[in-house]
Each structure stands twice: as C-alpha cells, then as structure tokens.
XYZ file of C-alpha atoms in Angstrom:
421
model
C 98.855 35.015 13.049
C 100.848 32.007 14.317
C 101.886 28.957 12.326
C 100.653 25.689 13.856
C 102.337 22.309 13.634
C 99.212 20.288 12.845
C 100.818 16.955 13.673
C 101.353 17.862 17.312
C 98.728 20.617 17.396
C 101.118 23.150 18.887
C 102.352 26.497 17.494
C 105.798 26.632 15.929
C 108.449 27.600 18.454
C 106.392 26.091 21.286
C 106.780 22.775 23.114
C 104.500 20.239 24.738
C 105.810 18.834 28.038
C 104.292 16.532 30.646
C 104.450 18.133 34.095
C 106.035 15.016 35.567
C 108.910 15.298 33.081
C 110.203 18.615 34.365
C 109.064 18.895 37.966
C 108.086 17.154 41.202
C 105.343 17.637 43.775
C 105.840 18.296 47.480
C 103.294 18.463 50.306
C 102.268 21.408 52.432
C 102.357 21.471 56.227
C 101.912 18.140 57.998
C 101.483 16.971 61.591
C 99.839 20.175 62.812
C 96.788 20.794 64.996
C 95.004 23.968 66.092
C 97.424 24.580 68.998
C 100.278 25.096 66.534
C 98.666 27.975 64.639
C 98.566 31.715 65.266
C 102.243 32.095 66.188
C 105.676 31.210 64.845
C 106.715 31.049 61.178
C 104.810 32.461 58.204
C 102.809 30.174 55.944
C 100.711 30.747 52.838
C 96.973 30.307 53.311
C 94.630 28.351 51.046
C 92.783 31.544 50.040
C 96.036 33.225 49.031
C 96.700 30.419 46.542
C 93.062 30.297 45.440
C 92.774 34.049 44.879
C 96.095 35.069 43.311
C 97.883 33.901 40.173
C 101.027 35.491 41.593
C 101.377 34.986 45.324
C 100.477 37.816 47.701
C 103.469 37.918 50.036
C 101.487 39.795 52.688
C 98.556 37.347 52.820
C 100.011 34.918 55.397
C 99.225 33.207 58.685
C 101.548 31.759 61.332
C 102.455 28.272 62.485
C 104.802 26.795 65.078
C 107.781 25.067 63.397
C 110.325 23.449 65.713
C 114.012 23.322 64.845
C 114.857 20.231 62.843
C 111.225 19.620 61.913
C 110.788 18.315 58.373
C 108.568 20.730 56.520
C 108.909 21.930 52.937
C 110.039 25.548 52.680
C 108.922 27.440 49.613
C 111.449 28.475 46.975
C 111.514 31.066 44.217
C 109.793 29.589 41.156
C 107.569 27.147 43.073
C 103.979 26.745 41.873
C 101.319 26.148 44.518
C 98.081 24.281 43.797
C 94.892 23.736 45.773
C 93.994 20.054 46.163
C 90.208 20.196 46.552
C 87.076 22.292 46.097
C 83.289 22.060 45.956
C 83.249 22.140 42.141
C 85.570 20.613 39.494
C 86.088 24.053 37.951
C 87.758 25.322 41.118
C 90.102 22.372 41.741
C 93.821 22.943 41.169
C 93.791 26.734 41.433
C 97.385 27.943 41.347
C 99.771 30.668 42.429
C 103.468 31.181 41.685
C 106.178 32.212 44.156
C 107.751 34.960 42.048
C 109.875 36.473 44.843
C 112.540 35.202 47.223
C 110.328 33.824 50.015
C 112.850 33.368 52.843
C 111.450 30.999 55.468
C 107.911 30.507 54.232
C 105.698 27.408 54.306
C 102.472 26.212 52.645
C 99.152 25.190 54.195
C 98.204 21.493 54.294
C 95.335 21.809 51.764
C 97.676 22.677 48.896
C 100.761 21.145 47.308
C 103.943 22.452 45.694
C 105.001 21.828 42.099
C 108.740 22.455 41.946
C 110.324 22.548 38.455
C 113.555 20.548 38.158
C 114.325 21.893 34.676
C 114.601 25.581 33.804
C 111.814 25.666 31.226
C 109.395 28.243 32.639
C 109.782 31.902 33.500
C 107.879 32.146 36.838
C 106.010 35.326 35.878
C 104.758 33.543 32.734
C 104.060 30.243 34.513
C 101.824 32.050 36.994
C 99.565 33.083 34.115
C 99.859 29.796 32.192
C 98.584 27.700 35.088
C 95.674 30.142 35.508
C 94.980 30.260 31.780
C 91.777 28.877 30.198
C 93.535 25.945 28.473
C 95.168 24.579 31.616
C 92.091 25.263 33.751
C 89.849 23.291 31.390
C 92.354 20.426 31.362
C 92.835 20.236 35.121
C 89.070 20.295 35.746
C 88.764 16.971 33.878
C 91.089 15.379 36.462
C 88.949 16.405 39.455
C 87.410 13.385 41.165
C 84.602 13.230 43.714
C 80.883 13.828 44.236
C 80.088 16.320 47.011
C 83.709 17.523 47.089
C 86.261 17.217 44.301
C 89.948 16.402 44.665
C 93.062 16.476 42.503
C 95.655 13.737 42.990
C 99.356 14.535 42.528
C 99.694 11.496 40.246
C 96.999 12.777 37.884
C 98.465 16.264 38.043
C 101.922 15.108 36.968
C 100.367 13.299 33.988
C 99.008 16.567 32.536
C 100.625 18.070 29.398
C 101.302 21.798 29.092
C 102.186 23.751 25.950
C 104.274 26.911 26.096
C 106.895 28.915 24.136
C 110.462 27.545 23.993
C 111.839 31.053 24.315
C 112.076 32.645 27.759
C 111.973 36.076 26.114
C 108.603 35.206 24.508
C 107.328 33.986 27.873
C 108.448 37.217 29.537
C 106.748 39.334 26.870
C 103.430 37.520 27.384
C 103.747 37.965 31.168
C 104.514 41.682 30.746
C 101.392 42.244 28.642
C 99.152 40.421 31.119
C 100.760 42.062 34.152
C 100.118 45.496 32.598
C 96.397 44.699 32.495
C 96.601 43.357 36.067
C 98.153 46.641 37.202
C 95.265 48.584 35.660
C 92.764 46.261 37.360
C 94.518 46.802 40.691
C 94.539 50.605 40.256
C 90.825 50.532 39.453
C 90.189 48.352 42.512
C 92.065 50.842 44.677
C 89.974 53.725 43.335
C 86.762 51.792 44.077
C 87.936 50.920 47.603
C 89.032 54.499 48.357
C 85.752 55.939 47.024
C 83.680 53.476 49.054
C 85.674 54.328 52.189
C 85.192 58.047 51.625
C 81.481 57.490 51.008
C 81.101 55.548 54.301
C 82.823 58.337 56.225
C 80.640 60.976 54.598
C 77.491 58.959 55.327
C 78.313 58.939 59.047
C 78.484 62.718 58.888
C 75.361 63.207 56.751
C 73.103 60.921 58.817
C 74.151 62.296 62.202
C 75.223 65.939 61.682
C 73.426 66.761 58.439
C 74.372 69.636 56.153
C 75.120 73.063 57.625
C 73.427 72.626 61.024
C 74.494 74.456 64.202
C 71.761 73.354 66.620
C 71.399 69.734 67.772
C 69.209 67.638 70.059
C 69.497 64.280 71.777
C 67.487 61.416 70.306
C 67.121 57.630 70.596
C 69.881 57.196 68.025
C 72.200 59.887 69.401
C 72.617 63.588 68.763
C 70.993 64.888 65.544
C 70.114 68.322 64.127
C 67.225 70.004 65.948
C 65.214 70.389 62.722
C 65.149 66.647 62.079
C 62.348 64.238 62.867
C 63.418 61.019 64.627
C 60.680 58.388 64.687
C 59.741 54.830 63.754
C 60.010 53.909 60.086
C 56.317 52.907 60.104
C 55.258 56.532 60.612
C 56.762 57.423 57.219
C 55.143 54.617 55.203
C 52.018 54.510 53.037
C 51.070 51.081 54.421
C 52.311 48.400 56.780
C 55.310 46.372 55.564
C 54.090 43.346 53.595
C 55.563 39.929 52.873
C 56.284 38.490 49.443
C 54.482 35.726 47.618
C 54.998 32.078 48.591
C 55.275 30.486 45.168
C 57.885 28.347 43.420
C 60.159 29.880 40.820
C 59.731 28.631 37.249
C 61.941 28.840 34.183
C 62.321 32.405 32.995
C 59.769 33.502 30.410
C 59.380 36.947 28.873
C 55.591 36.860 29.234
C 55.836 36.263 33.003
C 57.117 38.598 35.738
C 60.637 38.007 37.003
C 61.005 36.580 40.515
C 63.282 38.428 42.939
C 64.493 36.370 45.898
C 67.102 37.021 48.593
C 69.710 35.316 46.405
C 68.912 37.727 43.557
C 70.088 40.717 45.609
C 73.808 41.504 45.730
C 75.628 42.572 48.876
C 75.574 46.181 47.646
C 71.822 46.133 46.993
C 71.732 45.483 43.240
C 69.433 43.088 41.345
C 71.425 40.093 40.074
C 69.991 39.233 36.681
C 72.366 36.424 35.694
C 70.107 33.537 36.766
C 66.591 34.839 36.244
C 63.517 32.906 37.317
C 59.898 33.792 36.672
C 56.816 33.368 38.833
C 53.562 31.967 37.480
C 50.801 32.511 40.057
C 47.293 33.952 39.898
C 48.055 36.420 42.719
C 51.443 37.608 41.454
C 50.092 41.034 40.457
C 49.612 41.828 44.161
C 53.355 41.446 44.688
C 54.658 43.447 41.727
C 57.194 46.061 42.770
C 56.486 49.727 42.137
C 58.818 52.665 41.806
C 60.006 53.618 45.321
C 59.466 50.189 46.915
C 62.306 49.001 49.156
C 62.811 45.327 49.994
C 64.335 43.963 53.209
C 65.636 40.412 53.690
C 63.902 39.055 56.771
C 65.702 35.831 57.660
C 68.917 33.826 57.458
C 72.489 34.962 56.971
C 71.359 37.740 54.600
C 68.961 39.351 57.062
C 69.035 43.126 56.708
C 70.092 43.125 53.061
C 68.053 45.602 51.017
C 67.088 46.439 47.441
C 65.519 49.641 46.118
C 63.383 48.831 43.065
C 64.537 50.307 39.761
C 62.095 50.190 36.807
C 64.991 49.369 34.457
C 65.342 46.029 36.296
C 62.043 44.959 34.719
C 58.745 43.597 35.997
C 59.637 42.086 39.400
C 57.565 40.060 41.866
C 59.116 39.662 45.316
C 59.392 36.360 47.184
C 58.215 35.342 50.637
C 61.490 35.796 52.521
C 61.491 39.477 51.585
C 59.546 42.347 53.129
C 58.387 45.401 51.157
C 58.124 48.908 52.553
C 56.494 51.755 50.624
C 57.747 55.180 51.801
C 55.357 58.118 51.764
C 57.296 60.397 49.409
C 55.754 63.503 50.977
C 57.719 62.629 54.147
C 60.495 60.193 53.251
C 62.243 59.855 49.889
C 62.927 56.201 48.965
C 66.493 56.949 47.799
C 67.236 58.649 51.144
C 65.961 55.563 52.999
C 68.034 53.369 50.683
C 71.159 55.290 51.671
C 70.274 55.173 55.367
C 70.134 51.357 55.301
C 73.746 51.352 54.135
C 74.960 53.119 57.279
C 76.604 51.636 60.376
C 73.606 52.953 62.383
C 71.316 50.619 60.452
C 73.645 47.608 60.478
C 74.258 47.913 64.224
C 70.480 47.834 64.679
C 70.227 44.748 62.426
C 72.877 42.889 64.448
C 71.090 43.585 67.730
C 67.580 42.906 66.427
C 68.401 39.732 64.483
C 70.184 37.970 67.352
C 67.255 38.083 69.765
C 66.247 34.591 68.663
C 68.135 31.463 67.612
C 67.553 31.874 63.871
C 68.584 35.343 62.608
C 65.477 37.171 61.533
C 63.617 40.487 61.578
C 59.885 40.616 60.900
C 57.737 43.333 59.358
C 56.645 44.845 62.667
C 60.264 45.070 63.814
C 61.336 46.813 60.603
C 58.384 49.149 60.990
C 59.541 49.969 64.526
C 63.095 50.868 63.492
C 64.028 54.395 64.579
C 65.345 56.534 61.732
C 66.519 60.169 61.389
C 64.507 62.088 58.791
C 65.489 65.625 57.683
C 63.156 67.948 55.751
C 62.636 66.839 52.120
C 64.958 69.556 50.767
C 67.838 68.230 52.872
C 67.000 64.631 51.967
C 67.403 65.679 48.320
C 70.793 67.261 49.112
C 71.971 64.059 50.816
C 70.847 62.006 47.810
C 72.611 64.358 45.395
C 75.927 64.197 47.269
C 75.951 60.413 47.727
C 74.821 59.836 44.146
C 78.059 61.438 42.950
C 80.030 58.814 44.839
C 77.819 56.036 43.502
C 78.370 57.287 39.953
C 82.150 57.220 40.382
C 82.020 53.722 41.895
C 79.762 52.506 39.074
C 82.033 53.934 36.355
C 85.070 52.235 37.855
C 83.281 48.909 38.349
C 82.322 48.938 34.668
C 85.932 49.752 33.780
C 87.139 46.858 35.935
C 84.670 44.538 34.210
C 85.991 45.604 30.796
C 89.592 45.096 31.929
C 88.761 41.605 33.202
C 87.156 40.761 29.844
C 90.248 42.087 28.072
C 92.515 39.987 30.279
C 90.497 36.823 29.630
C 90.636 37.424 25.881
C 94.380 38.073 25.979
C 95.000 34.939 28.049
C 93.007 32.861 25.565
C 94.976 34.220 22.607
C 98.478 34.617 24.064
C 98.608 31.393 26.091
C 97.459 29.310 23.130
C 99.865 30.856 20.631
C 96.931 32.124 18.564
C 98.499 35.583 18.753
C 102.224 36.237 18.972
C 103.984 39.009 20.884
C 106.647 39.497 18.199
C-alpha cells in the first residue's frame, strides 16, 4: 500500500507537473490537399494514434513532401494526440513513438507533444496518457457541441502525476506490456481460428463431406446428393416482418425488443442497452427456438441473428425479417452457418444494390438459392463448425478478462495506489 502526501494528494516518490512545464506542442502536416497523398513519405494516420497507446510502425500512409518543406518530423519519445472527436470521452487519444522513426510525419488532425525535459520513460508515458486518470482529466477540456475539440493551450495547462524514478516507470510499463502481449496473442489465435473457419466453410458448403460425385447448380458445382433450391421451399411459413412499435425503457415484466442495432456483426444479441416493447400485439412477434432474423434495409442489410432461448424473451422490430426453417428439411443452425459464407454475402451485395437504398425484402430472401445436404450431413457440418465457434468463444472471453485485468492494473499502478516494489 502506498503512502500519500495528503497536502498535494500525490503518492510519496511521485511528482505533479504541468505539461507546459516540461514539453511543447507541434502541429501535424499542413498545406496538403488530396493530390499530395498516396505517394512519397510515410506519415502516421489518425486511426493509428486513436487505436494504439504505443504507435504501430506499420500502420502508415504516404504523402508528398518536397525538399526544404517545413514539416515536423517525428522523434523518439514524441507523444501524439488526436485533436477532435464526436464525444468528449474520445478527444485527446494518444500514442507514443517508442522507436526510432526515421523520416516519419503526422497527419493534420493530430498534434505532437514533445518533452523538453527527460522526465518520462516513453514506454511508461504511452500508458500514462491512456490511463483512466489522464483520460478523465482531458475529457473535461473538450469543447464543442456536435463535435468536440482539444486546444493545445488547454492541453498544456493539464497536470500529470507520475513516479520520479525512471526505474519505477519502467517496471509499471513492463507489467502492463506483459498483459498487452497476452491480449495480442489471444487476438492472433482468434484471427487465425476465424480464418481457418472461413476456409473450411467454403469447402463444406460447396464440396461437402466425403463426396465423389458432383453436379452443376445455380450456385456452382455441388455434391449430387444435395438439394439446391429457394430458401422458401424449406420454410414452415413465408418470411414475416417485425412489429412497428416504439421501444420503451427496459422492464422485466415486458419482452425485450431486438432491433438491427441489437445484433452484432458476428450475429450475437447485444444486451448492453436493452429496450422493451409494450404493445398489445407483441406476442405475435415473439421469437421461437430456431427462428432466424435477417436485417432488411440500410448499411446492415444481410446481417443475421439465430434466436437463442438464453437471450431471453425477444420481440423483433420492423426492420427485421423472420424465417422459420422446417427442421425436417433444413436445420436452423446449418442455415445460420450458411449465411456466414461468401456465397451468401456475394448474393446480398448483388441483391441489395438493385435499388438506391440498400434493401432486401421478404420475398427476395425467400427466393435465395441455397445448397441443402441431407439432415445427417447438415448435423456433421454443424458439429465441425461448432468446434471452431467454441474455440473462438473461449478466446474472446479470455481477451475480455485480460482487458478487465489491464484496466484494473492501470487504475492502480498509474495512480500509485499499488507499488511495483
């Protein structure tokens, strides 16, 4: 447990310093238009700064810089900050240059903070400026209404508190970087598993399992034993549209509303911002086990969700379409995997661009051509792909735990609440 100097409200062995007292700010690229980009010298993009506490040296773009042109080159130990965002909480996101950058520049929507005194170890500073204490402080300096900005003057007036000792700073950075390495390894496992799953899906939905005889179909060559027909021929009823009713505050005695925005990109129900629906006809729109929802309009057209009873009592909204597979012909989980394939998404791209506003209606979904093996093979496909899903799920949960651990460590270590020695 650390000892705190109550007069200054900082831990013993730490110091409070105003940013303007030990560093200066410099601008990013200036005097450039669209003809200057895409060739020339490397520069750091806005998203690189926004996304990484420690700069990603490979995440660059290119800009034309003429000889003698006055532009600020990045240096080892520079801290880069975003100047604006749509919310105060995302203003002033930072990244540190913790490598020798060579000839490298910064985009015009960020600025450089360059220390003039050797007070911060860059690896530590990268975490400090991303830490919860600094982030809360910098958010109070964001100004605007529809878009929020951070002025360099306000930035330089901010106080930061950190250990006097460089060795203590390095130790904190080492602990946090160890967690970051584990997060990165977990990310790589997830990415590799998803890639392998996509490759296997191409094989399973075109060549099947153990087939030697094939036939031509409307979606290409498939096993001879497969049925290839419109989705509607495998459904219990015509696709139906959701209820047109406003969402209300969530209540346990009302069904939960599921809208397009409540479905993640990978087809999961997002329960973080639940709304309920209070309508006399809502029972007609309650999801049942095996129901699959399709987004029918907008940028999310084609997105799908397979209902899971553990997600609760759900009523689906009007911009969604429900299909009810006949389980004696088509297993819902098999259909759910098919709509993750490139075959399906290529169809969505073609079908949704036939009009100005992207959209696919119930009749069009019903007319989609799909490959359907015998039920026994559908079960085999589900079993194989479920193994990949299980591995992905386990690693996503691990990543979530690691992120929670990192946040807790940053709160404790960057405030001096816990010491490293």
